[in-house]
mmCIF file with all atom_site columns, C-alpha atoms in Angstrom:
data_model
loop_
_atom_site.group_PDB
_atom_site.id
_atom_site.type_symbol
_atom_site.label_atom_id
_atom_site.label_alt_id
_atom_site.label_comp_id
_atom_site.label_asym_id
_atom_site.label_entity_id
_atom_site.label_seq_id
_atom_site.pdbx_PDB_ins_code
_atom_site.Cartn_x
_atom_site.Cartn_y
_atom_site.Cartn_z
_atom_site.occupancy
_atom_site.B_iso_or_equiv
_atom_site.pdbx_formal_charge
_atom_site.auth_seq_id
_atom_site.auth_comp_id
_atom_site.auth_asym_id
_atom_site.auth_atom_id
_atom_site.pdbx_PDB_model_num
ATOM 1   C CA . MET A 1 1   ? 4.026   7.986  9.163   1.00 41.00 ? 20  MET A CA 1
ATOM 2   C CA . ALA A 1 2   ? 1.349   6.709  11.521  1.00 46.00 ? 21  ALA A CA 1
ATOM 3   C CA . ARG A 1 3   ? -2.145  6.092  10.224  1.00 46.00 ? 22  ARG A CA 1
ATOM 4   C CA . ASP A 1 4   ? -4.000  9.381  9.822   1.00 59.00 ? 23  ASP A CA 1
ATOM 5   C CA . GLN A 1 5   ? -1.148  11.462 11.241  1.00 76.00 ? 24  GLN A CA 1
ATOM 6   C CA . ILE A 1 6   ? -1.372  15.000 9.896   1.00 90.00 ? 25  ILE A CA 1
ATOM 7   C CA . CYS A 1 7   ? 1.834   15.835 8.094   1.00 92.00 ? 26  CYS A CA 1
ATOM 8   C CA . LEU A 1 8   ? 2.617   18.771 5.798   1.00 96.00 ? 27  LEU A CA 1
ATOM 9   C CA . ALA A 1 9   ? 5.030   18.614 2.892   1.00 97.00 ? 28  ALA A CA 1
ATOM 10  C CA . PRO A 1 10  ? 6.510   21.281 0.621   1.00 97.00 ? 29  PRO A CA 1
ATOM 11  C CA . HIS A 1 11  ? 4.739   21.582 -2.718  1.00 97.00 ? 30  HIS A CA 1
ATOM 12  C CA . ASP A 1 12  ? 5.725   18.784 -5.072  1.00 98.00 ? 31  ASP A CA 1
ATOM 13  C CA . PRO A 1 13  ? 5.189   19.334 -8.816  1.00 97.00 ? 32  PRO A CA 1
ATOM 14  C CA . ALA A 1 14  ? 4.635   15.560 -9.112  1.00 98.00 ? 33  ALA A CA 1
ATOM 15  C CA . TRP A 1 15  ? 1.258   16.059 -7.415  1.00 99.00 ? 34  TRP A CA 1
ATOM 16  C CA . ALA A 1 16  ? -0.107  17.465 -10.688 1.00 98.00 ? 35  ALA A CA 1
ATOM 17  C CA . ASP A 1 17  ? 1.011   14.271 -12.445 1.00 99.00 ? 36  ASP A CA 1
ATOM 18  C CA . GLU A 1 18  ? -0.549  12.131 -9.693  1.00 98.00 ? 37  GLU A CA 1
ATOM 19  C CA . PHE A 1 19  ? -3.799  14.025 -10.196 1.00 99.00 ? 38  PHE A CA 1
ATOM 20  C CA . GLU A 1 20  ? -3.692  13.388 -13.963 1.00 99.00 ? 39  GLU A CA 1
ATOM 21  C CA . VAL A 1 21  ? -3.088  9.657  -13.506 1.00 99.00 ? 40  VAL A CA 1
ATOM 22  C CA . GLU A 1 22  ? -5.918  9.336  -10.987 1.00 99.00 ? 41  GLU A CA 1
ATOM 23  C CA . ALA A 1 23  ? -8.293  11.487 -13.048 1.00 99.00 ? 42  ALA A CA 1
ATOM 24  C CA . ARG A 1 24  ? -7.654  9.280  -16.104 1.00 98.00 ? 43  ARG A CA 1
ATOM 25  C CA . SER A 1 25  ? -8.384  6.130  -14.076 1.00 98.00 ? 44  SER A CA 1
ATOM 26  C CA . LEU A 1 26  ? -11.587 7.623  -12.706 1.00 98.00 ? 45  LEU A CA 1
ATOM 27  C CA . THR A 1 27  ? -12.627 8.934  -16.128 1.00 98.00 ? 46  THR A CA 1
ATOM 28  C CA . ARG A 1 28  ? -12.259 5.433  -17.607 1.00 98.00 ? 47  ARG A CA 1
ATOM 29  C CA . ALA A 1 29  ? -14.109 3.820  -14.699 1.00 97.00 ? 48  ALA A CA 1
ATOM 30  C CA . LEU A 1 30  ? -16.933 6.349  -14.886 1.00 97.00 ? 49  LEU A CA 1
ATOM 31  C CA . ALA A 1 31  ? -17.047 6.736  -18.684 1.00 96.00 ? 50  ALA A CA 1
ATOM 32  C CA . PRO A 1 32  ? -20.799 6.004  -18.905 1.00 95.00 ? 51  PRO A CA 1
ATOM 33  C CA . PHE A 1 33  ? -21.462 8.857  -16.482 1.00 95.00 ? 52  PHE A CA 1
ATOM 34  C CA . ALA A 1 34  ? -19.465 11.662 -18.221 1.00 94.00 ? 53  ALA A CA 1
ATOM 35  C CA . VAL A 1 35  ? -17.702 12.944 -15.099 1.00 97.00 ? 54  VAL A CA 1
ATOM 36  C CA . ARG A 1 36  ? -15.082 15.710 -15.469 1.00 98.00 ? 55  ARG A CA 1
ATOM 37  C CA . PHE A 1 37  ? -12.297 16.154 -12.912 1.00 99.00 ? 56  PHE A CA 1
ATOM 38  C CA . HIS A 1 38  ? -10.407 19.130 -11.487 1.00 99.00 ? 57  HIS A CA 1
ATOM 39  C CA . HIS A 1 39  ? -7.380  19.181 -9.197  1.00 99.00 ? 58  HIS A CA 1
ATOM 40  C CA . ILE A 1 40  ? -8.324  21.095 -6.031  1.00 99.00 ? 59  ILE A CA 1
ATOM 41  C CA . GLY A 1 41  ? -7.014  21.408 -2.494  1.00 98.00 ? 60  GLY A CA 1
ATOM 42  C CA . SER A 1 42  ? -3.597  22.467 -1.318  1.00 98.00 ? 61  SER A CA 1
ATOM 43  C CA . THR A 1 43  ? -1.698  20.060 -3.593  1.00 99.00 ? 62  THR A CA 1
ATOM 44  C CA . ALA A 1 44  ? -3.069  22.106 -6.521  1.00 99.00 ? 63  ALA A CA 1
ATOM 45  C CA . ILE A 1 45  ? -1.507  25.362 -5.235  1.00 98.00 ? 64  ILE A CA 1
ATOM 46  C CA . PRO A 1 46  ? 2.151   25.995 -6.165  1.00 96.00 ? 65  PRO A CA 1
ATOM 47  C CA . ASP A 1 47  ? 4.430   26.809 -3.215  1.00 95.00 ? 66  ASP A CA 1
ATOM 48  C CA . LEU A 1 48  ? 1.798   25.914 -0.594  1.00 98.00 ? 67  LEU A CA 1
ATOM 49  C CA . LEU A 1 49  ? 2.582   23.413 2.138   1.00 96.00 ? 68  LEU A CA 1
ATOM 50  C CA . ALA A 1 50  ? 0.089   20.585 1.889   1.00 97.00 ? 69  ALA A CA 1
ATOM 51  C CA . LYS A 1 51  ? -0.903  17.266 3.296   1.00 95.00 ? 70  LYS A CA 1
ATOM 52  C CA . PRO A 1 52  ? 0.304   14.949 0.507   1.00 97.00 ? 71  PRO A CA 1
ATOM 53  C CA . ILE A 1 53  ? -3.262  13.931 -0.344  1.00 97.00 ? 72  ILE A CA 1
ATOM 54  C CA . ILE A 1 54  ? -4.563  14.594 -3.848  1.00 99.00 ? 73  ILE A CA 1
ATOM 55  C CA . ASP A 1 55  ? -8.022  16.202 -3.813  1.00 99.00 ? 74  ASP A CA 1
ATOM 56  C CA . LEU A 1 56  ? -10.126 15.663 -6.916  1.00 99.00 ? 75  LEU A CA 1
ATOM 57  C CA . LEU A 1 57  ? -13.330 17.519 -7.722  1.00 99.00 ? 76  LEU A CA 1
ATOM 58  C CA . GLY A 1 58  ? -15.664 15.497 -9.900  1.00 99.00 ? 77  GLY A CA 1
ATOM 59  C CA . VAL A 1 59  ? -18.406 17.276 -11.840 1.00 99.00 ? 78  VAL A CA 1
ATOM 60  C CA . ALA A 1 60  ? -21.176 14.905 -12.900 1.00 98.00 ? 79  ALA A CA 1
ATOM 61  C CA . PRO A 1 61  ? -24.359 15.508 -14.907 1.00 98.00 ? 80  PRO A CA 1
ATOM 62  C CA . ASP A 1 62  ? -26.221 14.193 -11.844 1.00 97.00 ? 81  ASP A CA 1
ATOM 63  C CA . LEU A 1 63  ? -25.504 12.207 -8.690  1.00 98.00 ? 82  LEU A CA 1
ATOM 64  C CA . ASP A 1 64  ? -27.652 9.238  -9.734  1.00 97.00 ? 83  ASP A CA 1
ATOM 65  C CA . GLY A 1 65  ? -24.854 8.137  -12.053 1.00 95.00 ? 84  GLY A CA 1
ATOM 66  C CA . ILE A 1 66  ? -22.318 8.445  -9.247  1.00 97.00 ? 85  ILE A CA 1
ATOM 67  C CA . ASP A 1 67  ? -24.512 6.419  -6.921  1.00 97.00 ? 86  ASP A CA 1
ATOM 68  C CA . THR A 1 68  ? -24.874 3.797  -9.662  1.00 96.00 ? 87  THR A CA 1
ATOM 69  C CA . GLY A 1 69  ? -21.136 3.884  -10.405 1.00 96.00 ? 88  GLY A CA 1
ATOM 70  C CA . ALA A 1 70  ? -19.935 3.857  -6.786  1.00 97.00 ? 89  ALA A CA 1
ATOM 71  C CA . LEU A 1 71  ? -18.772 0.250  -7.083  1.00 98.00 ? 90  LEU A CA 1
ATOM 72  C CA . ARG A 1 72  ? -16.570 1.279  -10.013 1.00 98.00 ? 91  ARG A CA 1
ATOM 73  C CA . ILE A 1 73  ? -14.944 3.921  -7.793  1.00 98.00 ? 92  ILE A CA 1
ATOM 74  C CA . GLU A 1 74  ? -14.561 1.453  -4.934  1.00 98.00 ? 93  GLU A CA 1
ATOM 75  C CA . ALA A 1 75  ? -12.879 -0.983 -7.359  1.00 98.00 ? 94  ALA A CA 1
ATOM 76  C CA . LEU A 1 76  ? -10.109 1.623  -7.704  1.00 98.00 ? 95  LEU A CA 1
ATOM 77  C CA . GLY A 1 77  ? -9.458  1.454  -3.962  1.00 97.00 ? 96  GLY A CA 1
ATOM 78  C CA . TYR A 1 78  ? -11.782 4.184  -2.718  1.00 98.00 ? 97  TYR A CA 1
ATOM 79  C CA . GLU A 1 79  ? -14.078 3.995  0.280   1.00 98.00 ? 98  GLU A CA 1
ATOM 80  C CA . ALA A 1 80  ? -17.528 5.551  -0.232  1.00 98.00 ? 99  ALA A CA 1
ATOM 81  C CA . MET A 1 81  ? -18.338 8.021  2.559   1.00 98.00 ? 100 MET A CA 1
ATOM 82  C CA . GLY A 1 82  ? -21.701 9.361  1.335   1.00 97.00 ? 101 GLY A CA 1
ATOM 83  C CA . ALA A 1 83  ? -22.318 13.113 1.573   1.00 98.00 ? 102 ALA A CA 1
ATOM 84  C CA . PHE A 1 84  ? -19.976 13.287 4.594   1.00 97.00 ? 103 PHE A CA 1
ATOM 85  C CA . GLY A 1 85  ? -21.543 16.456 5.963   1.00 96.00 ? 104 GLY A CA 1
ATOM 86  C CA . ILE A 1 86  ? -22.046 18.386 2.724   1.00 97.00 ? 105 ILE A CA 1
ATOM 87  C CA . GLU A 1 87  ? -25.460 18.105 1.116   1.00 96.00 ? 106 GLU A CA 1
ATOM 88  C CA . GLY A 1 88  ? -25.288 17.286 -2.580  1.00 98.00 ? 107 GLY A CA 1
ATOM 89  C CA . ARG A 1 89  ? -21.815 15.743 -2.391  1.00 99.00 ? 108 ARG A CA 1
ATOM 90  C CA . ARG A 1 90  ? -20.578 12.215 -2.840  1.00 99.00 ? 109 ARG A CA 1
ATOM 91  C CA . TYR A 1 91  ? -17.272 11.819 -1.016  1.00 99.00 ? 110 TYR A CA 1
ATOM 92  C CA . PHE A 1 92  ? -14.773 9.000  -1.424  1.00 99.00 ? 111 PHE A CA 1
ATOM 93  C CA . ARG A 1 93  ? -11.356 8.542  0.126   1.00 98.00 ? 112 ARG A CA 1
ATOM 94  C CA . LYS A 1 94  ? -8.488  6.303  -0.870  1.00 98.00 ? 113 LYS A CA 1
ATOM 95  C CA . ILE A 1 95  ? -6.166  4.894  1.761   1.00 95.00 ? 114 ILE A CA 1
ATOM 96  C CA . SER A 1 96  ? -2.906  3.099  0.998   1.00 94.00 ? 115 SER A CA 1
ATOM 97  C CA . ALA A 1 97  ? -2.054  -0.365 2.292   1.00 93.00 ? 116 ALA A CA 1
ATOM 98  C CA . SER A 1 98  ? 0.038   1.336  4.989   1.00 92.00 ? 117 SER A CA 1
ATOM 99  C CA . GLY A 1 99  ? -3.033  3.261  6.193   1.00 90.00 ? 118 GLY A CA 1
ATOM 100 C CA . ARG A 1 100 ? -2.108  6.665  4.739   1.00 91.00 ? 119 ARG A CA 1
ATOM 101 C CA . ARG A 1 101 ? -4.760  8.725  2.984   1.00 94.00 ? 120 ARG A CA 1
ATOM 102 C CA . THR A 1 102 ? -3.699  9.304  -0.614  1.00 97.00 ? 121 THR A CA 1
ATOM 103 C CA . HIS A 1 103 ? -6.739  10.755 -2.411  1.00 99.00 ? 122 HIS A CA 1
ATOM 104 C CA . HIS A 1 104 ? -9.996  12.504 -1.608  1.00 98.00 ? 123 HIS A CA 1
ATOM 105 C CA . LEU A 1 105 ? -12.702 12.568 -4.274  1.00 99.00 ? 124 LEU A CA 1
ATOM 106 C CA . HIS A 1 106 ? -15.518 15.109 -3.961  1.00 99.00 ? 125 HIS A CA 1
ATOM 107 C CA . VAL A 1 107 ? -18.264 14.726 -6.587  1.00 99.00 ? 126 VAL A CA 1
ATOM 108 C CA . PHE A 1 108 ? -21.057 17.239 -7.158  1.00 99.00 ? 127 PHE A CA 1
ATOM 109 C CA . ALA A 1 109 ? -23.779 17.523 -9.771  1.00 99.00 ? 128 ALA A CA 1
ATOM 110 C CA . GLU A 1 110 ? -23.300 20.087 -12.513 1.00 98.00 ? 129 GLU A CA 1
ATOM 111 C CA . GLY A 1 111 ? -24.499 23.490 -11.323 1.00 98.00 ? 130 GLY A CA 1
ATOM 112 C CA . SER A 1 112 ? -23.722 22.947 -7.628  1.00 99.00 ? 131 SER A CA 1
ATOM 113 C CA . SER A 1 113 ? -22.455 26.084 -5.912  1.00 98.00 ? 132 SER A CA 1
ATOM 114 C CA . HIS A 1 114 ? -19.828 23.884 -4.235  1.00 98.00 ? 133 HIS A CA 1
ATOM 115 C CA . ILE A 1 115 ? -18.086 23.445 -7.586  1.00 99.00 ? 134 ILE A CA 1
ATOM 116 C CA . THR A 1 116 ? -17.619 27.184 -7.978  1.00 99.00 ? 135 THR A CA 1
ATOM 117 C CA . ARG A 1 117 ? -16.580 27.503 -4.329  1.00 98.00 ? 136 ARG A CA 1
ATOM 118 C CA . HIS A 1 118 ? -13.796 24.920 -4.709  1.00 99.00 ? 137 HIS A CA 1
ATOM 119 C CA . LEU A 1 119 ? -12.521 26.240 -8.039  1.00 99.00 ? 138 LEU A CA 1
ATOM 120 C CA . ALA A 1 120 ? -12.640 29.874 -6.904  1.00 99.00 ? 139 ALA A CA 1
ATOM 121 C CA . PHE A 1 121 ? -10.695 29.066 -3.724  1.00 99.00 ? 140 PHE A CA 1
ATOM 122 C CA . ARG A 1 122 ? -8.022  27.197 -5.705  1.00 99.00 ? 141 ARG A CA 1
ATOM 123 C CA . ASP A 1 123 ? -7.683  29.866 -8.380  1.00 99.00 ? 142 ASP A CA 1
ATOM 124 C CA . TYR A 1 124 ? -7.696  32.702 -5.830  1.00 99.00 ? 143 TYR A CA 1
ATOM 125 C CA . LEU A 1 125 ? -4.810  31.162 -3.888  1.00 99.00 ? 144 LEU A CA 1
ATOM 126 C CA . ARG A 1 126 ? -2.908  30.593 -7.134  1.00 99.00 ? 145 ARG A CA 1
ATOM 127 C CA . ALA A 1 127 ? -3.401  34.255 -8.071  1.00 99.00 ? 146 ALA A CA 1
ATOM 128 C CA . HIS A 1 128 ? -2.722  35.625 -4.555  1.00 99.00 ? 147 HIS A CA 1
ATOM 129 C CA . PRO A 1 129 ? 0.506   34.046 -3.258  1.00 98.00 ? 148 PRO A CA 1
ATOM 130 C CA . GLU A 1 130 ? 0.507   36.274 -0.159  1.00 98.00 ? 149 GLU A CA 1
ATOM 131 C CA . THR A 1 131 ? -2.820  34.766 0.923   1.00 99.00 ? 150 THR A CA 1
ATOM 132 C CA . ALA A 1 132 ? -1.509  31.284 0.143   1.00 98.00 ? 151 ALA A CA 1
ATOM 133 C CA . ALA A 1 133 ? 1.554   32.033 2.304   1.00 98.00 ? 152 ALA A CA 1
ATOM 134 C CA . ARG A 1 134 ? -0.675  33.064 5.231   1.00 98.00 ? 153 ARG A CA 1
ATOM 135 C CA . TYR A 1 135 ? -2.650  29.859 4.776   1.00 99.00 ? 154 TYR A CA 1
ATOM 136 C CA . GLY A 1 136 ? 0.567   27.834 4.810   1.00 98.00 ? 155 GLY A CA 1
ATOM 137 C CA . ALA A 1 137 ? 1.726   29.576 7.992   1.00 98.00 ? 156 ALA A CA 1
ATOM 138 C CA . LEU A 1 138 ? -1.600  28.808 9.681   1.00 98.00 ? 157 LEU A CA 1
ATOM 139 C CA . LYS A 1 139 ? -1.376  25.147 8.699   1.00 98.00 ? 158 LYS A CA 1
ATOM 140 C CA . THR A 1 140 ? 2.194   24.982 10.018  1.00 97.00 ? 159 THR A CA 1
ATOM 141 C CA . ARG A 1 141 ? 1.073   26.382 13.386  1.00 96.00 ? 160 ARG A CA 1
ATOM 142 C CA . LEU A 1 142 ? -1.815  23.936 13.555  1.00 97.00 ? 161 LEU A CA 1
ATOM 143 C CA . VAL A 1 143 ? 0.242   20.794 12.940  1.00 95.00 ? 162 VAL A CA 1
ATOM 144 C CA . THR A 1 144 ? 2.503   21.693 15.862  1.00 94.00 ? 163 THR A CA 1
ATOM 145 C CA . THR A 1 145 ? -0.517  21.566 18.202  1.00 93.00 ? 164 THR A CA 1
ATOM 146 C CA . PRO A 1 146 ? -0.162  18.604 20.590  1.00 92.00 ? 165 PRO A CA 1
ATOM 147 C CA . ASN A 1 147 ? -2.657  15.754 20.037  1.00 90.00 ? 166 ASN A CA 1
ATOM 148 C CA . LEU A 1 148 ? -4.140  17.396 16.952  1.00 91.00 ? 167 LEU A CA 1
ATOM 149 C CA . ASP A 1 149 ? -6.631  15.209 15.097  1.00 93.00 ? 168 ASP A CA 1
ATOM 150 C CA . TRP A 1 150 ? -8.286  15.684 11.687  1.00 91.00 ? 169 TRP A CA 1
ATOM 151 C CA . GLY A 1 151 ? -11.302 17.421 13.211  1.00 94.00 ? 170 GLY A CA 1
ATOM 152 C CA . GLY A 1 152 ? -9.135  19.864 15.149  1.00 95.00 ? 171 GLY A CA 1
ATOM 153 C CA . TYR A 1 153 ? -7.053  20.567 12.062  1.00 97.00 ? 172 TYR A CA 1
ATOM 154 C CA . GLN A 1 154 ? -10.169 21.330 10.010  1.00 96.00 ? 173 GLN A CA 1
ATOM 155 C CA . ASP A 1 155 ? -11.664 23.437 12.820  1.00 97.00 ? 174 ASP A CA 1
ATOM 156 C CA . GLY A 1 156 ? -8.425  25.403 13.133  1.00 98.00 ? 175 GLY A CA 1
ATOM 157 C CA . LYS A 1 157 ? -8.517  26.317 9.447   1.00 98.00 ? 176 LYS A CA 1
ATOM 158 C CA . ALA A 1 158 ? -12.262 27.026 9.270   1.00 98.00 ? 177 ALA A CA 1
ATOM 159 C CA . ALA A 1 159 ? -12.321 30.796 9.907   1.00 98.00 ? 178 ALA A CA 1
ATOM 160 C CA . PHE A 1 160 ? -9.454  31.447 7.482   1.00 99.00 ? 179 PHE A CA 1
ATOM 161 C CA . VAL A 1 161 ? -11.031 29.242 4.813   1.00 99.00 ? 180 VAL A CA 1
ATOM 162 C CA . GLN A 1 162 ? -14.450 30.888 5.184   1.00 98.00 ? 181 GLN A CA 1
ATOM 163 C CA . ARG A 1 163 ? -12.981 34.407 4.892   1.00 99.00 ? 182 ARG A CA 1
ATOM 164 C CA . THR A 1 164 ? -10.832 33.406 1.940   1.00 99.00 ? 183 THR A CA 1
ATOM 165 C CA . GLU A 1 165 ? -13.722 31.628 0.206   1.00 99.00 ? 184 GLU A CA 1
ATOM 166 C CA . ALA A 1 166 ? -15.797 34.818 0.460   1.00 99.00 ? 185 ALA A CA 1
ATOM 167 C CA . ASP A 1 167 ? -12.935 36.857 -1.033  1.00 99.00 ? 186 ASP A CA 1
ATOM 168 C CA . ALA A 1 168 ? -12.347 34.180 -3.668  1.00 99.00 ? 187 ALA A CA 1
ATOM 169 C CA . LEU A 1 169 ? -15.975 34.082 -4.764  1.00 99.00 ? 188 LEU A CA 1
ATOM 170 C CA . ASP A 1 170 ? -16.097 37.869 -5.017  1.00 99.00 ? 189 ASP A CA 1
ATOM 171 C CA . TRP A 1 171 ? -12.871 37.815 -7.055  1.00 99.00 ? 190 TRP A CA 1
ATOM 172 C CA . TRP A 1 172 ? -14.159 34.895 -9.210  1.00 98.00 ? 191 TRP A CA 1
ATOM 173 C CA . HIS A 1 173 ? -17.343 36.747 -10.147 1.00 98.00 ? 192 HIS A CA 1
ATOM 174 C CA . ARG A 1 174 ? -15.421 39.952 -10.956 1.00 98.00 ? 193 ARG A CA 1
ATOM 175 C CA . THR A 1 175 ? -12.805 38.283 -13.192 1.00 93.00 ? 194 THR A CA 1
#
């Protein structure tokens, strides 16, 4: 696969194991900062087509510890990307020697509304397979778009994700 080519794969149960391995490594590296990790993104949703990139949500007591511990994360092969467009986030990405993205790490301070947003979206798609199927169909259509780049892929999903996040948050607060 070419560097940064967008490719979807059928759900692979091994992704949960890959998350666990990576979360353990990060937990050890960031032990002084008491960060907890959750598996988010499409690889965390059974039966959903996904880019084979493991998304991790880190929940930290505060971001000062993450800023202090960034070198520990980078020592595991991650590239620090700063907030990367989302206030209150620290974003890191891991790229393999062949140039393929393998992991995305999104860290927020305890209490951030972004934590709830990510977890609600994940849990909503797990509980509503028909919505997950529509999401998968949209992603399949998008990757067949000629000359699609990461920005275009994200833009193409934006309206669906925003609608689903609103439904997910409503569902989250009712359950």
